[in-house]
Tab-separated table of C-alpha atoms and ligand atoms in Angstrom:
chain	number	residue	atom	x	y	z
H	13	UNK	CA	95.517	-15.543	61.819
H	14	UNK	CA	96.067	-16.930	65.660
H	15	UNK	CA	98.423	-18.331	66.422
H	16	UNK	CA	98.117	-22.162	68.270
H	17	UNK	CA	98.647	-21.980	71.867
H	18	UNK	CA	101.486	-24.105	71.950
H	19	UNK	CA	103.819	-21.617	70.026
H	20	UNK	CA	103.074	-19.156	72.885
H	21	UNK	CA	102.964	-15.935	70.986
H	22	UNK	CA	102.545	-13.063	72.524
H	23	UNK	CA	100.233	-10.133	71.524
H	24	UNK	CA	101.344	-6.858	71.478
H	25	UNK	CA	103.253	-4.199	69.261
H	26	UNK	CA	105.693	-6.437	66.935
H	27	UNK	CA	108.977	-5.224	68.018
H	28	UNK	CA	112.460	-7.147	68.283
H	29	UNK	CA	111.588	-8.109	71.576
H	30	UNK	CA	112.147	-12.187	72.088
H	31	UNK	CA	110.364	-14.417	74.291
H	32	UNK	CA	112.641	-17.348	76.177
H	33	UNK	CA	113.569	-19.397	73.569
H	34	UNK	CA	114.734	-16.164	71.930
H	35	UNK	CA	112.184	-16.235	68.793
H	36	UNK	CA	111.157	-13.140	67.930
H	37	UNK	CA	107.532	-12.456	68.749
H	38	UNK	CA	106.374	-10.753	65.189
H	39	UNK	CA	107.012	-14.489	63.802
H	40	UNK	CA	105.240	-16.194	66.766
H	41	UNK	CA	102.353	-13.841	66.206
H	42	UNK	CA	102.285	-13.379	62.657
H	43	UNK	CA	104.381	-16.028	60.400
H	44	UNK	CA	103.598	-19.097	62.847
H	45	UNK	CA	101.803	-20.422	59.879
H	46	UNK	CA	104.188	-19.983	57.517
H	47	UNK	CA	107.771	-20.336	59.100
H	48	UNK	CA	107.285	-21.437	62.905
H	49	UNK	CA	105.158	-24.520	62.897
H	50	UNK	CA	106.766	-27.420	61.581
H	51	UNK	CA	103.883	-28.143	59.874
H	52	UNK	CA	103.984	-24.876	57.900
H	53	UNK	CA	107.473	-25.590	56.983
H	54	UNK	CA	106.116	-29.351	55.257
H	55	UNK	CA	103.667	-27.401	53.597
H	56	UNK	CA	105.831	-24.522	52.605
H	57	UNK	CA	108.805	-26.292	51.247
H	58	UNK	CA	107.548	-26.988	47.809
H	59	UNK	CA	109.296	-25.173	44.971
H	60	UNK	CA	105.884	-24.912	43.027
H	61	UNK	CA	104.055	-23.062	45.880
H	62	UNK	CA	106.560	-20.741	46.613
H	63	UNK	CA	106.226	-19.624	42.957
H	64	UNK	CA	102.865	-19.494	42.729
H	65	UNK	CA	103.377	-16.966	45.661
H	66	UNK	CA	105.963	-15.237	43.805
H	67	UNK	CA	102.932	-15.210	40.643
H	68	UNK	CA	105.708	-17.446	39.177
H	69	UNK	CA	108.802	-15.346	39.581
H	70	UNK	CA	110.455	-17.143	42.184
H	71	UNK	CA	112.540	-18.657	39.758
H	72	UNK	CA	113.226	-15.399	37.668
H	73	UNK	CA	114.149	-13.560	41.076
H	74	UNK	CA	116.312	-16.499	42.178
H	75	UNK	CA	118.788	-16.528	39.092
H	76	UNK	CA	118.951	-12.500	38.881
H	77	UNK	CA	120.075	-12.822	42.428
H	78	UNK	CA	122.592	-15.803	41.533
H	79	UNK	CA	123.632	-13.913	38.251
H	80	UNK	CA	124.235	-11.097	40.463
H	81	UNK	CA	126.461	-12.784	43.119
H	82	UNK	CA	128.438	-14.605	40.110
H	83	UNK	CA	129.064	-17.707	38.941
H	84	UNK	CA	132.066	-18.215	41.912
H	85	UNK	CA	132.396	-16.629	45.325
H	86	UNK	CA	135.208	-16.990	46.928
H	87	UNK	CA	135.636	-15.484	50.303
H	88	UNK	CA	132.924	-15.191	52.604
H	89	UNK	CA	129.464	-15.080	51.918
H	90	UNK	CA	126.600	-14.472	54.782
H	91	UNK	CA	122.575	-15.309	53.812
H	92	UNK	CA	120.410	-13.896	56.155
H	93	UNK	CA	117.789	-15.793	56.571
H	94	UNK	CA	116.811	-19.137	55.249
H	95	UNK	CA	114.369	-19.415	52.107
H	96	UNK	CA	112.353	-22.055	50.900
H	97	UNK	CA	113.013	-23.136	47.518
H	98	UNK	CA	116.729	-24.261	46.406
H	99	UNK	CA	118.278	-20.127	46.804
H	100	UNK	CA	120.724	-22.012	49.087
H	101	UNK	CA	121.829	-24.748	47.186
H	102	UNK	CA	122.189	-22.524	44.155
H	103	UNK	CA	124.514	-20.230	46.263
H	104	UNK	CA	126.480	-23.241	47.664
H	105	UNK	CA	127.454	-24.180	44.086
H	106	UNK	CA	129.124	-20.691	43.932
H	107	UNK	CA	130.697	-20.984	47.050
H	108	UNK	CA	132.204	-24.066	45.781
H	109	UNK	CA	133.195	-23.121	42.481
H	110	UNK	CA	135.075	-20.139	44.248
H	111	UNK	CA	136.408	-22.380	47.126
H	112	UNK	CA	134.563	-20.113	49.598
H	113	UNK	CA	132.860	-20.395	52.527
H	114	UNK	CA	128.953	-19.950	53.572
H	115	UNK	CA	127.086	-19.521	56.476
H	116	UNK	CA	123.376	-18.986	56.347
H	117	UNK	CA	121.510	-17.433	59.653
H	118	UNK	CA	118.035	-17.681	61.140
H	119	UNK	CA	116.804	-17.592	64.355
H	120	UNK	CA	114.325	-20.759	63.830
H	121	UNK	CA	115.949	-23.904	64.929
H	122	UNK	CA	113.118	-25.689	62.253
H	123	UNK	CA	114.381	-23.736	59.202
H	124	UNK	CA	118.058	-24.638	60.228
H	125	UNK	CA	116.622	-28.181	60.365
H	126	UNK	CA	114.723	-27.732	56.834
H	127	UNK	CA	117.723	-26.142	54.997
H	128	UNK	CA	120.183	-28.640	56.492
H	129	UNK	CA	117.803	-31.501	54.854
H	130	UNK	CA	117.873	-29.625	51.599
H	131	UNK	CA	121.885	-29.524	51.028
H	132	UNK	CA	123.577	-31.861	49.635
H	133	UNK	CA	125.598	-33.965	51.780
H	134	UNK	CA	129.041	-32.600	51.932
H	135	UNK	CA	127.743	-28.632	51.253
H	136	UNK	CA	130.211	-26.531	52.537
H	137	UNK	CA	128.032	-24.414	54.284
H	138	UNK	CA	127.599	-23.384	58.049
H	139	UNK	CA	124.131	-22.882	59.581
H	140	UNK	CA	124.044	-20.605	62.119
H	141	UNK	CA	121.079	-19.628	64.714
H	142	UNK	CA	121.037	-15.932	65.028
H	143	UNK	CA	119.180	-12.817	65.020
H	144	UNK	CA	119.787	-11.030	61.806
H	145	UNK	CA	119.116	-8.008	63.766
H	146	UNK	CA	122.115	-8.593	66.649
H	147	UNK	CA	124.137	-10.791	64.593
H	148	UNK	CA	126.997	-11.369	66.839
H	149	UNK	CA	129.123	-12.187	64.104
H	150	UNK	CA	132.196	-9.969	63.793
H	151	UNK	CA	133.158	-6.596	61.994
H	152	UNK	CA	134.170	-6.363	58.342
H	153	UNK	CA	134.105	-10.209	58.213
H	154	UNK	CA	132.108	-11.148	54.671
H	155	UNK	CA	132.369	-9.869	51.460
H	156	UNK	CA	129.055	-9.834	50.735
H	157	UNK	CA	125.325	-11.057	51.821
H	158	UNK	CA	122.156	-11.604	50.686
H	159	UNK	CA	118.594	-10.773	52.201
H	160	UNK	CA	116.125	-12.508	49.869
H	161	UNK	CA	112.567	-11.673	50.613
H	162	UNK	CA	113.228	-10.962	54.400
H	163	UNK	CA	113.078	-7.568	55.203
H	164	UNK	CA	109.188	-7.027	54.425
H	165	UNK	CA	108.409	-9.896	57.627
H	166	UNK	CA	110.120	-7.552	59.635
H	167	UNK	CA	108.671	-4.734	61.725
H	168	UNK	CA	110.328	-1.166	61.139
H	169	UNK	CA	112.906	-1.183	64.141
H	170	UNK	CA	113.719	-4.919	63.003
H	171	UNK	CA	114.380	-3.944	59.411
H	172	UNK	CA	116.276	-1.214	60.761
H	173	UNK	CA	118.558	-3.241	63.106
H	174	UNK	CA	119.044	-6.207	60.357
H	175	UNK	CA	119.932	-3.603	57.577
H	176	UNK	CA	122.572	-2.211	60.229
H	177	UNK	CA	123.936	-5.857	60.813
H	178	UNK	CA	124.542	-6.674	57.882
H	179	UNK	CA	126.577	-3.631	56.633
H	180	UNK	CA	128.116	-4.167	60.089
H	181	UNK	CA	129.578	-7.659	59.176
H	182	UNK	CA	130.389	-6.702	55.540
H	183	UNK	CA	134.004	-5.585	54.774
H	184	UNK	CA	134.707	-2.261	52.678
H	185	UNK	CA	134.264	-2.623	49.486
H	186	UNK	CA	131.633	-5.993	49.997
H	187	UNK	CA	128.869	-5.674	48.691
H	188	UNK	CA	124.643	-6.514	50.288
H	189	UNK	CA	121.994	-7.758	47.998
H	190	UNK	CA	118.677	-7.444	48.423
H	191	UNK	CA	115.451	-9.028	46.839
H	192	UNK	CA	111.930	-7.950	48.247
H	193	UNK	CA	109.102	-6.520	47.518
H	194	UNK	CA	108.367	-3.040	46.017
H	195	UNK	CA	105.176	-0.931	45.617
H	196	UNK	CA	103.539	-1.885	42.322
H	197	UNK	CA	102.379	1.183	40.164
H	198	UNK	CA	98.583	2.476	39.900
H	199	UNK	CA	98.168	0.184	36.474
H	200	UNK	CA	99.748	-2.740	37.833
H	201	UNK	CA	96.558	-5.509	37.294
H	202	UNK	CA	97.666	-7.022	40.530
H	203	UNK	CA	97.328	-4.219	42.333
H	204	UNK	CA	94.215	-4.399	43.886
H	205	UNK	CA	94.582	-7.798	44.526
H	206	UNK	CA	97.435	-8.319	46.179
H	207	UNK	CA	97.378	-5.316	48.910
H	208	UNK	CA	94.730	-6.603	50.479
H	209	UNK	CA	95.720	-9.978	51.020
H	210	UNK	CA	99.269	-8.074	51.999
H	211	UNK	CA	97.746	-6.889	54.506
H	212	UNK	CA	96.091	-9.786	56.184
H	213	UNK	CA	99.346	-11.944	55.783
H	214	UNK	CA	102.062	-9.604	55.134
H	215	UNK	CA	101.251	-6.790	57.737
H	216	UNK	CA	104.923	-5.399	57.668
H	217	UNK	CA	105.082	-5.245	53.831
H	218	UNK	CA	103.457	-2.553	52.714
H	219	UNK	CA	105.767	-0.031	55.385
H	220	UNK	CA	108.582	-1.159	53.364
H	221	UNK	CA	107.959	-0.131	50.310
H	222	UNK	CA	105.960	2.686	51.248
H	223	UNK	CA	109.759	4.615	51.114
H	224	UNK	CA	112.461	4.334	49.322
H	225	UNK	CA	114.760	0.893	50.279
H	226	UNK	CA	117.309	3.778	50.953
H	227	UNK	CA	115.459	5.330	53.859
H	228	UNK	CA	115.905	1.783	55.903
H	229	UNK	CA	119.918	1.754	55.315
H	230	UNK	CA	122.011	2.920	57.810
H	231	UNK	CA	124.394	6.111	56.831
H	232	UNK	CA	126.328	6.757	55.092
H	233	UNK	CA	125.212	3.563	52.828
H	234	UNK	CA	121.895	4.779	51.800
H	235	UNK	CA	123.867	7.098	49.257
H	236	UNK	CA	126.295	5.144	48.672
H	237	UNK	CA	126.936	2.699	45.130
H	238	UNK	CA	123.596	1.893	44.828
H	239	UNK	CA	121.700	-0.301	41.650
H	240	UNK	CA	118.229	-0.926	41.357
H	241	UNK	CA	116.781	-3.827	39.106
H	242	UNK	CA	112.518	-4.030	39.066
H	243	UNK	CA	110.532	-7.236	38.326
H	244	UNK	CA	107.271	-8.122	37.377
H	245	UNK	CA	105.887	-4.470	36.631
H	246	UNK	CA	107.354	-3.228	39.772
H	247	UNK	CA	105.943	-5.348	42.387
H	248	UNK	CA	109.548	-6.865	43.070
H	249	UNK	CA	113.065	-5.012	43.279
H	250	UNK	CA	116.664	-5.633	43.378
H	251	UNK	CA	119.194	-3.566	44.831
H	252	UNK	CA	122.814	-3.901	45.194
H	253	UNK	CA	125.453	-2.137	47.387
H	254	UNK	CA	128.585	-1.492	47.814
H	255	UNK	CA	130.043	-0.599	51.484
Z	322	SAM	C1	113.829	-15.021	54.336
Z	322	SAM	S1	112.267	-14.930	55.016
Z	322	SAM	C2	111.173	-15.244	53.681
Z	322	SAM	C3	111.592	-16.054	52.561
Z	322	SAM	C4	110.605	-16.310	51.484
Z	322	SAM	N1	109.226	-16.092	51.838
Z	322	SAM	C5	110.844	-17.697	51.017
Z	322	SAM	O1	110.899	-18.598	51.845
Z	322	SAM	O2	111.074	-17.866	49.846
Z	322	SAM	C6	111.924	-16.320	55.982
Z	322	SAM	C7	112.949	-16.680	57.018
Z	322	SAM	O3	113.354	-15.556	57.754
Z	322	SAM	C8	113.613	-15.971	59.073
Z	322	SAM	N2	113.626	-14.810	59.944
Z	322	SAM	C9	112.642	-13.903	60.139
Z	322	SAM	N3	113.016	-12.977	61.046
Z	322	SAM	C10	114.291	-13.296	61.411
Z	322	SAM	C11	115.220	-12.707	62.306
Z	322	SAM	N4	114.922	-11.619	63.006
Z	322	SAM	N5	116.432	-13.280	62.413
Z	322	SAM	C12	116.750	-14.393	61.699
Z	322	SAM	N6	115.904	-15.002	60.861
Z	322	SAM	C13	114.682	-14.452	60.709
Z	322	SAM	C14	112.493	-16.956	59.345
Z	322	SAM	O4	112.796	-17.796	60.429
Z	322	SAM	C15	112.402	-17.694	58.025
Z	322	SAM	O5	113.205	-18.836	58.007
């Protein structure tokens, strides 16, 4: 899809590369419609829709990842990346109930905007605008984060430099959960559905799960404590690490 001429995208390999207001041109060029305009983010932030994306598992995929984090979380905890849908608020309980502290990144001023709308008033959470690929956010610093259905937007050297970030910022013994997409098997009905319209809207998703989540990790992590959970017949995973 093109994007309108007022979000100035430029055309060209999708790479990390910014323009001047430092947004990263794969979104200009090919999320516009779904995360850049602020139009796209009226449309998008409707629980129901995002589900029906999710054929319905948004919900499911949300509370594994909640389960997973625990029911408190104390000490830091880093979401890269904001989500429509009420992830955030569900994570903010946790943070609370742990006397924690959150801070969500994204490099859209807009989904700052949404996700500060969303919270409850006095949510004890910090919104930050970075690039989860050069975080500037120290070493060792969290004890955990979360990447929930972010890493298949993102071209290869992208994925590569936000999977490095956020084992960066993540102290020994932390831990970084992931939810995304994985390749559905040869029976899955959905199949021959869905990779097509992957392709027109999702162009980086099928590179991602074409390997093994491992193979984007940066050493020695990829080997390292490693659990898998798969949803829906395959076509969503889980995986949780320990640094
Ligand atoms: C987490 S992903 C997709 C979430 C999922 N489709 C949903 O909303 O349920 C969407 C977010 O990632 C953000 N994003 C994409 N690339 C980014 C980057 N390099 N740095 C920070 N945020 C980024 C977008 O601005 C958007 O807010």
């Amino acid at each position: 899809m093109t994007p309108p001429s007022e979000l100035t995208a430029v055309a060209g390999p999708a790479t990390i590369a910014a323009s001047g207001d430092g947004v990263p041109n794969y979104l200009k060029v090919h999320y516009w419609w779904a995360y850049v305009h602020p139009r796209a983010v009226r449309l998008f932030e409707r629980q129901w829709l995002v589900d029906l994306i999710l054929f319905g598992n948004y919900r499911q995929l949300r509370d594994a990842a909640l389960a997973e984090l625990g029911d408190r979380l104390p000490g830091r905890t880093l979401q890269v990346a904001c989500v429509y849908g009420d992830l955030t608020q569900g994570i903010c309980q946790r943070v609370a109930a742990g006397e924690g502290e959150l801070d969500v990144v994204d490099i859209l001023p807009v989904q700052l905007d949404n996700l500060r709308h969303k919270l409850a008033p006095g949510s004890q959470a910090n919104l930050l605008r970075h690039n989860s690929a050069d975080l500037g956010l120290p070493d060792d610093s969290y004890d955990r984060a979360i990447l929930f259905f972010l890493l298949h937007e993102q071209p290869e050297d992208v994925r590569i430099g936000t999977l490095s970030e956020a084992f960066r910022v993540v102290k020994p013994g932390g831990t970084v959960l992931i939810v995304d997409y994985a390749k559905p098997s040869k029976w899955h009905p959905l199949r021959y559905l869905w990779m097509p319209v992957l392709k027109v809207l999702e162009p980086f998703a099928k590179d991602l799960f074409s390997r093994d989540l491992t193979n984007w990790l940066p050493q020695p992590w990829a080997s390292q404590n490693f659990r898998r959970w798969s949803f829906f017949g395959g076509l969503y995973q889980m995986v949780k690490i320990e640094k």
